[in-house]
Short mmCIF file of C-alpha atoms in Angstrom, two decimals:
data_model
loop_
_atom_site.label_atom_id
_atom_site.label_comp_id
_atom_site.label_asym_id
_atom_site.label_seq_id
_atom_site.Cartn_x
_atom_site.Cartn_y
_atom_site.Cartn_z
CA UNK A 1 -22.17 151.68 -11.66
CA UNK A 2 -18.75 151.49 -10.14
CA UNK A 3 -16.28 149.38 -12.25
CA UNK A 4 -14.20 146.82 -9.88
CA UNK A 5 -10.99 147.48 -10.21
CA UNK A 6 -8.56 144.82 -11.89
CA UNK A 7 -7.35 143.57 -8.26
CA UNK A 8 -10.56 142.96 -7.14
CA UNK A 9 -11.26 141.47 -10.26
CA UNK A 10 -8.96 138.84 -9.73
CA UNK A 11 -9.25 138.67 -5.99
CA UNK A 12 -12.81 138.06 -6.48
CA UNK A 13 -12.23 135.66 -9.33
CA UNK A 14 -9.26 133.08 -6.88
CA UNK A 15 -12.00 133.19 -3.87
CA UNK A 16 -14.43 131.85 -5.96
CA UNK A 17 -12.41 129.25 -7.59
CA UNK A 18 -11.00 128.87 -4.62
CA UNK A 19 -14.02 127.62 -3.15
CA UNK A 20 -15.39 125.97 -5.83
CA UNK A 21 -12.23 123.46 -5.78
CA UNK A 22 -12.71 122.86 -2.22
CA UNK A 23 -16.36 122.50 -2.31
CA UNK A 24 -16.13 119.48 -5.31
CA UNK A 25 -13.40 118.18 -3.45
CA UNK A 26 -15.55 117.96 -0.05
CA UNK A 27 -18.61 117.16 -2.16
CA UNK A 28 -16.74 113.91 -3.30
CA UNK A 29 -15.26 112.86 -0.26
CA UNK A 30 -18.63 113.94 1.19
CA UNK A 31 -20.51 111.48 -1.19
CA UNK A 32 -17.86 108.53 -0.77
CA UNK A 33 -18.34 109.19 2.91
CA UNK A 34 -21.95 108.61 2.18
CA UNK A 35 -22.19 105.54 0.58
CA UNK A 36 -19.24 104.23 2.77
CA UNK A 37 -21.97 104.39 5.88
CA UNK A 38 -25.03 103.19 3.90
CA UNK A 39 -22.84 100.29 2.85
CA UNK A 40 -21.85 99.63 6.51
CA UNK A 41 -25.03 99.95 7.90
CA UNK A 42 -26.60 97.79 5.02
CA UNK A 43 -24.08 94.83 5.80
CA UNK A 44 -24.71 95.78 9.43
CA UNK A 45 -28.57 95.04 9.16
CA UNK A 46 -28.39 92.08 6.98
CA UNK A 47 -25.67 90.40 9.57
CA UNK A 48 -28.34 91.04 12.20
CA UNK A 49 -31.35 89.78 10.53
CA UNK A 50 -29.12 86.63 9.53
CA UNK A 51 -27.99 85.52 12.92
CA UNK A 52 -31.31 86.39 14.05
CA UNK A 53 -32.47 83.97 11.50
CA UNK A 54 -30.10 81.54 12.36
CA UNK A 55 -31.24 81.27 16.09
CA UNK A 56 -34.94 81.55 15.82
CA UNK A 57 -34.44 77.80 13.75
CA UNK A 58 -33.15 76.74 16.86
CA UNK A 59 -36.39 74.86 19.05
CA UNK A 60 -34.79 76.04 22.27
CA UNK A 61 -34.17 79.48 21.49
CA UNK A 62 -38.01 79.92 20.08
CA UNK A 63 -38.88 78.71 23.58
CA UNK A 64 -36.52 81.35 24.96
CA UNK A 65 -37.81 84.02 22.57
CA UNK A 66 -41.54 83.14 23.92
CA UNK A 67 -40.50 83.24 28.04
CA UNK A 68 -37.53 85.59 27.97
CA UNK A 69 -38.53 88.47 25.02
CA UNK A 70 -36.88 91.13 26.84
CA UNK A 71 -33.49 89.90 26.10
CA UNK A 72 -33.42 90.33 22.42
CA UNK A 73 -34.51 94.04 23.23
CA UNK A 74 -31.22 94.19 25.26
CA UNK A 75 -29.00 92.37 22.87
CA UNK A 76 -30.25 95.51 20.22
CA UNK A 77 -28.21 97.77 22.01
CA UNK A 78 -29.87 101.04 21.20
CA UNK A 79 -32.90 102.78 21.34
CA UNK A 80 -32.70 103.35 17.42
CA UNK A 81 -32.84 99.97 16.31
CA UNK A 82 -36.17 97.92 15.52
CA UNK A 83 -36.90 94.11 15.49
CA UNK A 84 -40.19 92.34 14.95
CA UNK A 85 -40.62 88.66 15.19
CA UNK A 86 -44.29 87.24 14.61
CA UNK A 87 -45.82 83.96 13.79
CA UNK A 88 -47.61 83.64 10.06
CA UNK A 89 -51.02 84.98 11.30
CA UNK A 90 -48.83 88.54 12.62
CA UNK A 91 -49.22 87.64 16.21
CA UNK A 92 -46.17 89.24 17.57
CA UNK A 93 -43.42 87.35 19.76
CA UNK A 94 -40.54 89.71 20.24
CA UNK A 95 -41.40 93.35 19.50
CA UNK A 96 -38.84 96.27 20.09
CA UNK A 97 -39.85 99.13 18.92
CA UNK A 98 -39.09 102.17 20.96
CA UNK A 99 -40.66 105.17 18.96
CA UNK A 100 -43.32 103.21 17.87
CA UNK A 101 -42.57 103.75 14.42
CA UNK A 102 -44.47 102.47 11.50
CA UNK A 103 -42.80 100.22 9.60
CA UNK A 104 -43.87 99.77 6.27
CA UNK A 105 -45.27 96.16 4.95
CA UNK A 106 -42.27 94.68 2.84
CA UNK A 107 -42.27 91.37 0.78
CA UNK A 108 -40.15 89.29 3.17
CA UNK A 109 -37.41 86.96 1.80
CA UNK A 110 -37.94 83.70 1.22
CA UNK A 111 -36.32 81.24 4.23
CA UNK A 112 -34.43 79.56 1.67
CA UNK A 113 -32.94 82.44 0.14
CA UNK A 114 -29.54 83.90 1.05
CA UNK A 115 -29.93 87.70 2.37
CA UNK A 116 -27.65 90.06 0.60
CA UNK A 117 -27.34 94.59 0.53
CA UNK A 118 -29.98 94.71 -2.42
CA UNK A 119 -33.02 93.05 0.37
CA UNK A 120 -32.20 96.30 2.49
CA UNK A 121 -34.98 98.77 1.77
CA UNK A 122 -34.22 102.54 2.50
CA UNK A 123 -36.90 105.20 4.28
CA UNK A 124 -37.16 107.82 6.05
CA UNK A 125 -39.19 108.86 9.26
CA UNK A 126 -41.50 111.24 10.00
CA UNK A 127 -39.02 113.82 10.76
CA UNK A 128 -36.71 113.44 7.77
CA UNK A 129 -34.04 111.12 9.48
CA UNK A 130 -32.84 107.76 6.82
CA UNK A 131 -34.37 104.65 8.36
CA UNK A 132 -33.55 101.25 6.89
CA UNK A 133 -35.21 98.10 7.35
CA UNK A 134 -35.51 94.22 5.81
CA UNK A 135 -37.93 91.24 6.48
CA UNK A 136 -37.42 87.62 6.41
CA UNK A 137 -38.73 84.10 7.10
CA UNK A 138 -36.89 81.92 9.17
CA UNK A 139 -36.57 78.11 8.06
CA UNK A 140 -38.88 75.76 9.80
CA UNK A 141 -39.21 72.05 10.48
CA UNK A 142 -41.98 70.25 10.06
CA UNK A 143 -43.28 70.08 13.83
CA UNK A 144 -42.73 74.72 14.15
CA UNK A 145 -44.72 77.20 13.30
CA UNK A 146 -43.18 79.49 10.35
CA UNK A 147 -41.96 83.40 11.65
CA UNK A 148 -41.35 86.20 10.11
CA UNK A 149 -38.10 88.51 11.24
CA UNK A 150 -38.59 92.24 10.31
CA UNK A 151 -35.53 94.32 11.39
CA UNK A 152 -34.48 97.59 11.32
CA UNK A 153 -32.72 100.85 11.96
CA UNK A 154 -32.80 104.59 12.64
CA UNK A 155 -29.53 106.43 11.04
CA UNK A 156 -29.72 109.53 13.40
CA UNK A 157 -26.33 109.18 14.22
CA UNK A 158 -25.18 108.43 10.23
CA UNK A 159 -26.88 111.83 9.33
CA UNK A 160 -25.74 113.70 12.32
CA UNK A 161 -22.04 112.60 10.88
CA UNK A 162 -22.77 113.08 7.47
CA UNK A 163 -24.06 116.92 8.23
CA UNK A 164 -21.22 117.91 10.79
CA UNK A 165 -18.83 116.94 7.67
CA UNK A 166 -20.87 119.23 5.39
CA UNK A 167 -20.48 122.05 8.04
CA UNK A 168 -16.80 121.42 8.10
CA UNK A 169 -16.83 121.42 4.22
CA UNK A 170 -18.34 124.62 4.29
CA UNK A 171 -16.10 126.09 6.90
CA UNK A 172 -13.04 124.85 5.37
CA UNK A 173 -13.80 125.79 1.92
CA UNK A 174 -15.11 129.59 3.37
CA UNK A 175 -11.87 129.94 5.26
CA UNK A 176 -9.57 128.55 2.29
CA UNK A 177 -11.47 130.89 0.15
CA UNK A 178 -11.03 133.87 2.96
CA UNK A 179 -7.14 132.80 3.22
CA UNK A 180 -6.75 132.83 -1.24
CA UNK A 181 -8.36 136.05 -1.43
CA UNK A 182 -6.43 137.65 0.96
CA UNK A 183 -3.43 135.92 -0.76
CA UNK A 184 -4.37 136.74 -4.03
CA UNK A 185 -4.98 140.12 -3.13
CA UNK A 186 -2.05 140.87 -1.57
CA UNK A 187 0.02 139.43 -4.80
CA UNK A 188 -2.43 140.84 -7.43
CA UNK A 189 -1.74 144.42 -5.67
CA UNK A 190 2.33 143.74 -5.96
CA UNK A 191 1.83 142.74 -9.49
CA UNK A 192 0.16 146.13 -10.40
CA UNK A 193 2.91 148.20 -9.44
CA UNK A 194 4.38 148.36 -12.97
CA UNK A 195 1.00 149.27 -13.85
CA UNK A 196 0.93 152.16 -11.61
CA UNK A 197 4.54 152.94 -12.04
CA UNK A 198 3.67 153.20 -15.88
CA UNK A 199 0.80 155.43 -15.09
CA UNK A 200 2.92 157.63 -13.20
CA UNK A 201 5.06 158.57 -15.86
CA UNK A 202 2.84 158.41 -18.52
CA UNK A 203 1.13 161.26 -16.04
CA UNK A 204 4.57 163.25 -16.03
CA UNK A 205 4.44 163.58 -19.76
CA UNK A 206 3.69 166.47 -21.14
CA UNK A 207 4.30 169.23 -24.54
CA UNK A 208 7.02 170.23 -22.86
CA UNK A 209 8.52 166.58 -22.30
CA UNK A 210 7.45 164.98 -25.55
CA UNK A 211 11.62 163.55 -25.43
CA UNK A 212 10.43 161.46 -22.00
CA UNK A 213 10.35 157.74 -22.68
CA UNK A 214 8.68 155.32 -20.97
CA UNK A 215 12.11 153.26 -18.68
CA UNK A 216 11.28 149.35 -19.59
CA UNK A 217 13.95 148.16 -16.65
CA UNK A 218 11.98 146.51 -13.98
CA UNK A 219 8.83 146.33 -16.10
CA UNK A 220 7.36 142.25 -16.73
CA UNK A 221 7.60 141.16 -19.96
CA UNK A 222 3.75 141.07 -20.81
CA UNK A 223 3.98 145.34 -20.56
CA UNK A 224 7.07 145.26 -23.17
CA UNK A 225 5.00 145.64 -26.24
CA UNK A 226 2.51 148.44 -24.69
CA UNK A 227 5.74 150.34 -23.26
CA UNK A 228 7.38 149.69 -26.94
CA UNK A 229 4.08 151.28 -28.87
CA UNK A 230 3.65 154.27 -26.05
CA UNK A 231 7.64 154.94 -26.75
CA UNK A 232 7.01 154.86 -30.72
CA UNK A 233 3.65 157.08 -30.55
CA UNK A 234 5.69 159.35 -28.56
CA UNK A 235 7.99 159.38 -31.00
CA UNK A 236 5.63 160.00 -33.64
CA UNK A 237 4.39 162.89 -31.43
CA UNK A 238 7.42 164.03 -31.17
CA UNK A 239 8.37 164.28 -33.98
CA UNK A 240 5.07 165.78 -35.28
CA UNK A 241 5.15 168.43 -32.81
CA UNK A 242 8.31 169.29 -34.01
CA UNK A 243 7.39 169.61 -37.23
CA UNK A 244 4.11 171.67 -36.39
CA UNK A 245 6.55 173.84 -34.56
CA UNK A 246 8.61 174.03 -37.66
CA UNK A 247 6.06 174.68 -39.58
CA UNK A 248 4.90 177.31 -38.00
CA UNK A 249 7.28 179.48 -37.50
CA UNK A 250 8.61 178.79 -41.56
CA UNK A 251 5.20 179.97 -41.80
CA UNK A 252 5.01 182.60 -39.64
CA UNK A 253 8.03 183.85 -41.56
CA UNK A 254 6.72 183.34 -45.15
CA UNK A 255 3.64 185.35 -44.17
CA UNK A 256 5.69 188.05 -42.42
CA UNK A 257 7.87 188.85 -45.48
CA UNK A 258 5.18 189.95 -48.27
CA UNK A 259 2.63 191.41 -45.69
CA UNK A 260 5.56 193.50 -44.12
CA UNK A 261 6.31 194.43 -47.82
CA UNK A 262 2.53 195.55 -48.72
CA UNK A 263 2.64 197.41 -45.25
CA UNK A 264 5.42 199.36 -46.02
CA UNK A 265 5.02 200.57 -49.75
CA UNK A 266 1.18 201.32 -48.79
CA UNK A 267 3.09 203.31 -45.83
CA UNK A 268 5.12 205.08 -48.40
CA UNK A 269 2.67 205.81 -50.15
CA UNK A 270 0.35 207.51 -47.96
CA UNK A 271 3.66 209.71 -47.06
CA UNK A 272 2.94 212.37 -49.12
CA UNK A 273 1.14 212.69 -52.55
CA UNK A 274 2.38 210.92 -55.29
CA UNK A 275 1.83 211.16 -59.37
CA UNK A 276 -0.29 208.64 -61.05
CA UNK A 277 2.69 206.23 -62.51
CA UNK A 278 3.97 205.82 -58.81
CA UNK A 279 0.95 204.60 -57.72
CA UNK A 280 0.02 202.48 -60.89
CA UNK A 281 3.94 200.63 -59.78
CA UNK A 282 2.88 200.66 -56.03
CA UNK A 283 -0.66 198.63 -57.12
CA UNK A 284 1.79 196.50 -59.40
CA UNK A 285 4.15 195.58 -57.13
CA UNK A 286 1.33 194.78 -54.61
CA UNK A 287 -0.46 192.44 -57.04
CA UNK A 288 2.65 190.67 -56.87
CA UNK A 289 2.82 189.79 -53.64
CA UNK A 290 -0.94 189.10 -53.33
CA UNK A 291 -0.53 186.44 -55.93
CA UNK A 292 2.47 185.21 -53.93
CA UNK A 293 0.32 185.07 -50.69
CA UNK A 294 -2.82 183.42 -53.13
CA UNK A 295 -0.21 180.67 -54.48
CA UNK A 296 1.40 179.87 -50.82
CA UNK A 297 -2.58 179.74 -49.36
CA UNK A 298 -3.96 177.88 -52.50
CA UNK A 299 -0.87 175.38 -51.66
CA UNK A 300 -1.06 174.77 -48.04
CA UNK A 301 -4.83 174.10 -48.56
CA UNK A 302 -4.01 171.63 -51.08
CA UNK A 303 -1.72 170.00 -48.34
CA UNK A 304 -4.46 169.66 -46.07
CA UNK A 305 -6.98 168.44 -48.11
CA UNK A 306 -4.50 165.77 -49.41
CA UNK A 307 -3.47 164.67 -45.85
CA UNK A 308 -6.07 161.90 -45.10
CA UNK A 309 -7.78 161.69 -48.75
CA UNK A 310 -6.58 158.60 -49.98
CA UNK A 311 -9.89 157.27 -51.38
CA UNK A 312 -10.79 160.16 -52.53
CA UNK A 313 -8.23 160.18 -55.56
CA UNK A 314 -9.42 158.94 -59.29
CA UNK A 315 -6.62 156.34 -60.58
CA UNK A 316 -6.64 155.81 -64.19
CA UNK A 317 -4.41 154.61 -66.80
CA UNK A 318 -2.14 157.42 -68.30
CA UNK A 319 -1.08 157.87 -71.86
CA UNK A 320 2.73 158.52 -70.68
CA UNK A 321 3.99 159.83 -73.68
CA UNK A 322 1.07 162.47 -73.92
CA UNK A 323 1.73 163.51 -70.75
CA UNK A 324 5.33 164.36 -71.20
CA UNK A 325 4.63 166.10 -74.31
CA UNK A 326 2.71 168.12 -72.68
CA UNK A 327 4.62 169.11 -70.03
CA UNK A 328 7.77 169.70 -72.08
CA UNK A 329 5.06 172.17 -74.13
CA UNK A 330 4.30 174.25 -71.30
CA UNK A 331 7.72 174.85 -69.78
CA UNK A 332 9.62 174.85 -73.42
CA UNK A 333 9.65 179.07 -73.34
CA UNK A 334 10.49 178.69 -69.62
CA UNK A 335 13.29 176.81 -70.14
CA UNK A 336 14.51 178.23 -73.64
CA UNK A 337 14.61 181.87 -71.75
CA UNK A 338 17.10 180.42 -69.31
CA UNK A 339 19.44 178.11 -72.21
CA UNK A 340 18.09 175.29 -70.98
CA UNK A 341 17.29 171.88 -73.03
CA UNK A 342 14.36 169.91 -71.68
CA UNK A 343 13.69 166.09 -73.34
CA UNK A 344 11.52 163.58 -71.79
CA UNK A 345 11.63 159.26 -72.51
CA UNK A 346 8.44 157.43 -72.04
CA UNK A 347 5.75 155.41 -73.30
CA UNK A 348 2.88 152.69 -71.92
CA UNK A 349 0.62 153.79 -69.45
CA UNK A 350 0.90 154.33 -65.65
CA UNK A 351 -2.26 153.99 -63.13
CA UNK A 352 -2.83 157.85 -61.27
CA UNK A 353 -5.27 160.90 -60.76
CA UNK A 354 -4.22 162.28 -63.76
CA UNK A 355 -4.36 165.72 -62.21
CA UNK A 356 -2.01 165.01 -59.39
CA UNK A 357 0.27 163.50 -61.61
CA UNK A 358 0.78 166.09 -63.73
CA UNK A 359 1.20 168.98 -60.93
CA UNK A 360 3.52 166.77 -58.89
CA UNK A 361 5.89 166.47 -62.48
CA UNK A 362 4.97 169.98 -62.68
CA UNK A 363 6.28 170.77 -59.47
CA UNK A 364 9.99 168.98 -60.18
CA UNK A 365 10.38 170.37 -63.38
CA UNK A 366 10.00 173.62 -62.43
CA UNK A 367 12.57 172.97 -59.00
CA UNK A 368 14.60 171.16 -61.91
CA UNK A 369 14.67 174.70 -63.83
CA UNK A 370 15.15 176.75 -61.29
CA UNK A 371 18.46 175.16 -59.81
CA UNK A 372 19.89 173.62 -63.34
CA UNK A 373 23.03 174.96 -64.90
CA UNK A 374 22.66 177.24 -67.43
CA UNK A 375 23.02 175.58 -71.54
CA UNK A 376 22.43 172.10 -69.22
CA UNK A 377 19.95 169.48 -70.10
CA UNK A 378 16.74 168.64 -68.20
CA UNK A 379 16.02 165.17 -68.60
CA UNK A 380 12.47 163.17 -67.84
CA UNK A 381 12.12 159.64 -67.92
CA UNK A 382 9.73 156.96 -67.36
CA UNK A 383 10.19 153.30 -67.19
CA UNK A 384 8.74 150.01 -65.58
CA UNK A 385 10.86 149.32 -62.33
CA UNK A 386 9.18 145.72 -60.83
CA UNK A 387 6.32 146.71 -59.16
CA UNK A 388 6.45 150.65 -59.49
CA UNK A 389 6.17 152.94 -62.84
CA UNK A 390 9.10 155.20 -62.07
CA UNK A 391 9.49 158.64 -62.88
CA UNK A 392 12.74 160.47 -63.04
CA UNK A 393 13.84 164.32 -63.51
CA UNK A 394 17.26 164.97 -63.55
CA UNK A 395 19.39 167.85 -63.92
CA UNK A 396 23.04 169.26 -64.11
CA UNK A 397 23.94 171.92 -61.26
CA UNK A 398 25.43 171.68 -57.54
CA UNK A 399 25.44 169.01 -55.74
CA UNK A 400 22.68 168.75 -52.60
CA UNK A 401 24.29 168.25 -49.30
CA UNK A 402 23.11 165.19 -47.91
CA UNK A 403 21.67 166.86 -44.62
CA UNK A 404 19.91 169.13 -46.99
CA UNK A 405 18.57 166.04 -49.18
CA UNK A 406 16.74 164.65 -45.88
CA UNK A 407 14.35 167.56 -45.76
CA UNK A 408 14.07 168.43 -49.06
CA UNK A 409 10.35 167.27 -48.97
CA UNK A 410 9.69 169.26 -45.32
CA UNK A 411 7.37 172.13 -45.93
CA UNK A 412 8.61 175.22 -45.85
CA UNK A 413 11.98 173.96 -46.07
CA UNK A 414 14.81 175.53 -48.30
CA UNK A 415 17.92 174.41 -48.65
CA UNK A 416 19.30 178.63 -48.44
CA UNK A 417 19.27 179.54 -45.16
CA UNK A 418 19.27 183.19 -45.27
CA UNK A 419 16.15 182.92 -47.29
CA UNK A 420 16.82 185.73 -49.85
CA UNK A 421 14.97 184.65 -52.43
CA UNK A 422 11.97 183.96 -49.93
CA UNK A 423 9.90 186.32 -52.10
CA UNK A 424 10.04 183.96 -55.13
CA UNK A 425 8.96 180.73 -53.90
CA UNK A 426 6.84 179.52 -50.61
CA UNK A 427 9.09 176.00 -49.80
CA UNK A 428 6.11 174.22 -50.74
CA UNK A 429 6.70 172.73 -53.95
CA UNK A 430 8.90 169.14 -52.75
CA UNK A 431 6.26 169.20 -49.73
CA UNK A 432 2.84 168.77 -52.19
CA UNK A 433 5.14 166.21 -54.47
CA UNK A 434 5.37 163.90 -51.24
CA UNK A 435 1.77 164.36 -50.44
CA UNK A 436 1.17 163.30 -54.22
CA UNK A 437 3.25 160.50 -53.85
CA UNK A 438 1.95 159.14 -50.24
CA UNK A 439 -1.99 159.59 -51.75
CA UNK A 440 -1.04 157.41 -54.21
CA UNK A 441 0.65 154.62 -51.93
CA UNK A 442 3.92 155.37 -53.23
CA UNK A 443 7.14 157.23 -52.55
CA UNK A 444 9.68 159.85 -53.54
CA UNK A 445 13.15 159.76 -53.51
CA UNK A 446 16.41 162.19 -54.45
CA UNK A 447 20.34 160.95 -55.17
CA UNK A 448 22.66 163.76 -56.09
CA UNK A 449 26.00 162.98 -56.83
CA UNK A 450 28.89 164.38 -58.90
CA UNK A 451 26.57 168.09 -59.54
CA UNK A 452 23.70 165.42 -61.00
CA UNK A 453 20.39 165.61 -59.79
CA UNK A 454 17.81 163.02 -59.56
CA UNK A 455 14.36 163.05 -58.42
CA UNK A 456 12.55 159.45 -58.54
CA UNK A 457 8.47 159.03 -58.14
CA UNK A 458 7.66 155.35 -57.90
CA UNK A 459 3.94 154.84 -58.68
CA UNK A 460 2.51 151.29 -57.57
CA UNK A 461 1.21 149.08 -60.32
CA UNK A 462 -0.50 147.26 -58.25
CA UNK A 463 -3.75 149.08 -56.70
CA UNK A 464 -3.40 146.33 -53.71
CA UNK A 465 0.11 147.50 -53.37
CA UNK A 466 -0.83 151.11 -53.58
CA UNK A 467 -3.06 150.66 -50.69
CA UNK A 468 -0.90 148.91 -48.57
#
């Protein structure tokens, strides 16, 4: 089925209301209209019945109404109208009655009883059209005879009134309905324009023209918040893409480097023939870079896994003082082979997947070692920061230009350029800490100032706050 279009919609949706107004409107006037006759023609027929009344107790007009009959036909008027005059025993004096319509038996009202609208009794004839009619005695003296006055009326011309106004009603609520639609068309079609010119150049957006924004001048104020979110997702897509294209190519690179190195030794090698210890180097030196290309794959799937896997993670309560025990065992001959003096402050517990928190510190001690001054101290510490368990590794060496501190946690980022030590490290290492960090609902930051380094990772106490 075809879906109506939001014009239409609303086109459709005036007309109708449209003519609904104008058909309660006419249906009320219509009605007041109504009653407004009946009324008239009830006051009408009880007027007549009463001065009929009023001359039949009149001896010389009952001896007019026995020679002269015909001229209370006459004094009727129309052809519609009905009178009856008979004597107690229903012999007929006056009778006008010019369909010959039945007219049902009534209680009449008594002679000394004032005639008012609620005597008037309402019919209708044979062929549908409102008939009213009333009966009455007429007051007597002693010498007359009683008589009985039945009166009535045909409202053909009432109801041909009444239904021409209904037929105008109609008509004038079709056409107002016609006129609104076209109207509301017509202004429902103008008002879509910013509709259509936002569809336009949401159309002309492309990969290519991810920097295009959506232009807000000219646009009503009920689109600002759609053309605000399109603007910010294409932002975010933006930005992403970017990234991916970063990425990529940082990729691209890091993958280039040890394969071209494999490729080239093994080409070497299959030169010309070569003694046993040459080869025995060649396989050594290849191991190398396998385990290089193992530890960069084995880290990007990590990434991956850890992008949208927030549920998945096991918080528990950490003996912190354990942990950094722990770590300062593993990387004590690390850092003792380069003169360097690693001492961690901590105790309590703090709430994470124990195994994510220990290769996240992992991965900053190890960046710590790396880039710290030689005989410098490595320093970890943990301590209760409001709502966040924070911790901190510092260490003593150059200080991080800022531009380089805003993508130190980009993958494949490194802060050297001319990547010469590309073979030693995959640019990975800040990227999985954030991805730690962001599983856990918290954050990672780095201040370095004066040749100090400092890299903070604020764990949420809270596990509401966490999942906020």
């Amino acid at each position: 089925m075809r879906r109506l279009s939001l014009t239409v919609r609303l086109t459709l949706l005036l007309a109708c209301f449209a003519f609904g107004a104008m058909a309660i409107l006419g249906s009320a006037l219509y009605f007041g209209l109504r009653a407004q006759l009946s009324l008239s023609d009830d006051a009408a027929l009880v007027t007549r019945v009463d001065q009929i009344r009023t001359l039949l107790q009149d001896s010389d007009a009952r001896e007019l109404v026995r020679d002269k009959p015909r001229l209370f036909g006459n004094m009727l008027g129309n052809s519609e109208s009905l009178l009856i005059v008979q004597t107690q025993d229903g012999t007929p004096l006056i009778t006008v009655n010019p369909g010959d319509r039945e007219v049902p038996e009534v209680d009449p009202v008594d002679a000394e009883t004032p005639l008012s609208l609620q005597q008037v009794h309402h019919g209708r004839g044979v062929d549908g059209t409102p008939f009213i009619y009333m009966a009455a005695h007429v007051r007597t003296h002693t010498d007359q005879m009683p008589l009985k006055v039945t009166s009535g009326r045909m409202l053909t011309e009432r109801a041909q009134i009444l239904a021409g106004y209904r037929n105008d009603i109609l008509t004038l609520s079709s056409l107002t309905a016609g006129l609104i639609a076209l109207l509301a068309f017509f202004l429902a079609r103008r008002s879509m324009t910013p509709l259509r010119r936002l569809a336009e150049q949401t159309a002309a957006i492309g990969v290519g023209t991810l920097s295009s924004r959506i232009d807000r001048q000219d646009t009503p104020q009920e689109l600002d918040a759609v053309i605000g979110q399109f603007n910010a997702m294409l932002a975010r897509l933006e930005r992403g893409f970017t990234d991916l294209k970063q990425v990529s190519a940082d990729m691209a690179h890091d993958l280039r480097t040890p394969i071209g190195n494999l490729l080239g030794q093994i080409e070497v090698g299959l030169g010309k023939a070569r003694d046993m210890d040459y080869y025995q180097r060649l396989l050594g030196s290849n191991y190398e870079e396998l385990q290089r290309l193992s530890k960069m794959i084995d880290s990007m799937l990590f990434l991956a896994r850890t992008e949208h896997a927030e549920e998945a993670i096991e918080r528990i309560d950490i003996d912190v003082a354990r942990e950094l025990a722990r770590i300062g065992s593993y990387f004590e001959d690390l850092t003792e082979e380069r003169g360097l003096r690693l001492t961690w402050r901590g105790e309590g517990t703090l709430r994470a997947d124990v195994s994510l928190f220990r290769r996240a510190l992992a991965n900053l001690v190890s960046n710590a070692v790396r880039h710290a001054q030689a005989d410098s101290e490595i320093r970890i510490e943990v301590e209760r920061e409001r709502q966040y368990s924070v911790v901190r590794v510092s260490n003593l060496g150059e200080t991080i230009p800022a531009t380089v501190l805003q993508r130190l946690f980009d993958r494949f980022y490194r802060a050297d350029t001319s990547r010469q030590h590309s073979s030693e490290r995959s640019g990975l290492g800040l990227s999985i800490v954030a991805s730690i960090m962001k599983l856990h609902g918290g954050h990672c930051r780095v201040v370095s100032q004066d040749g100090v380094t400092v890299f903070s990772l604020f764990f949420a106490c809270d596990p509401a706050l966490a999942r906020q």
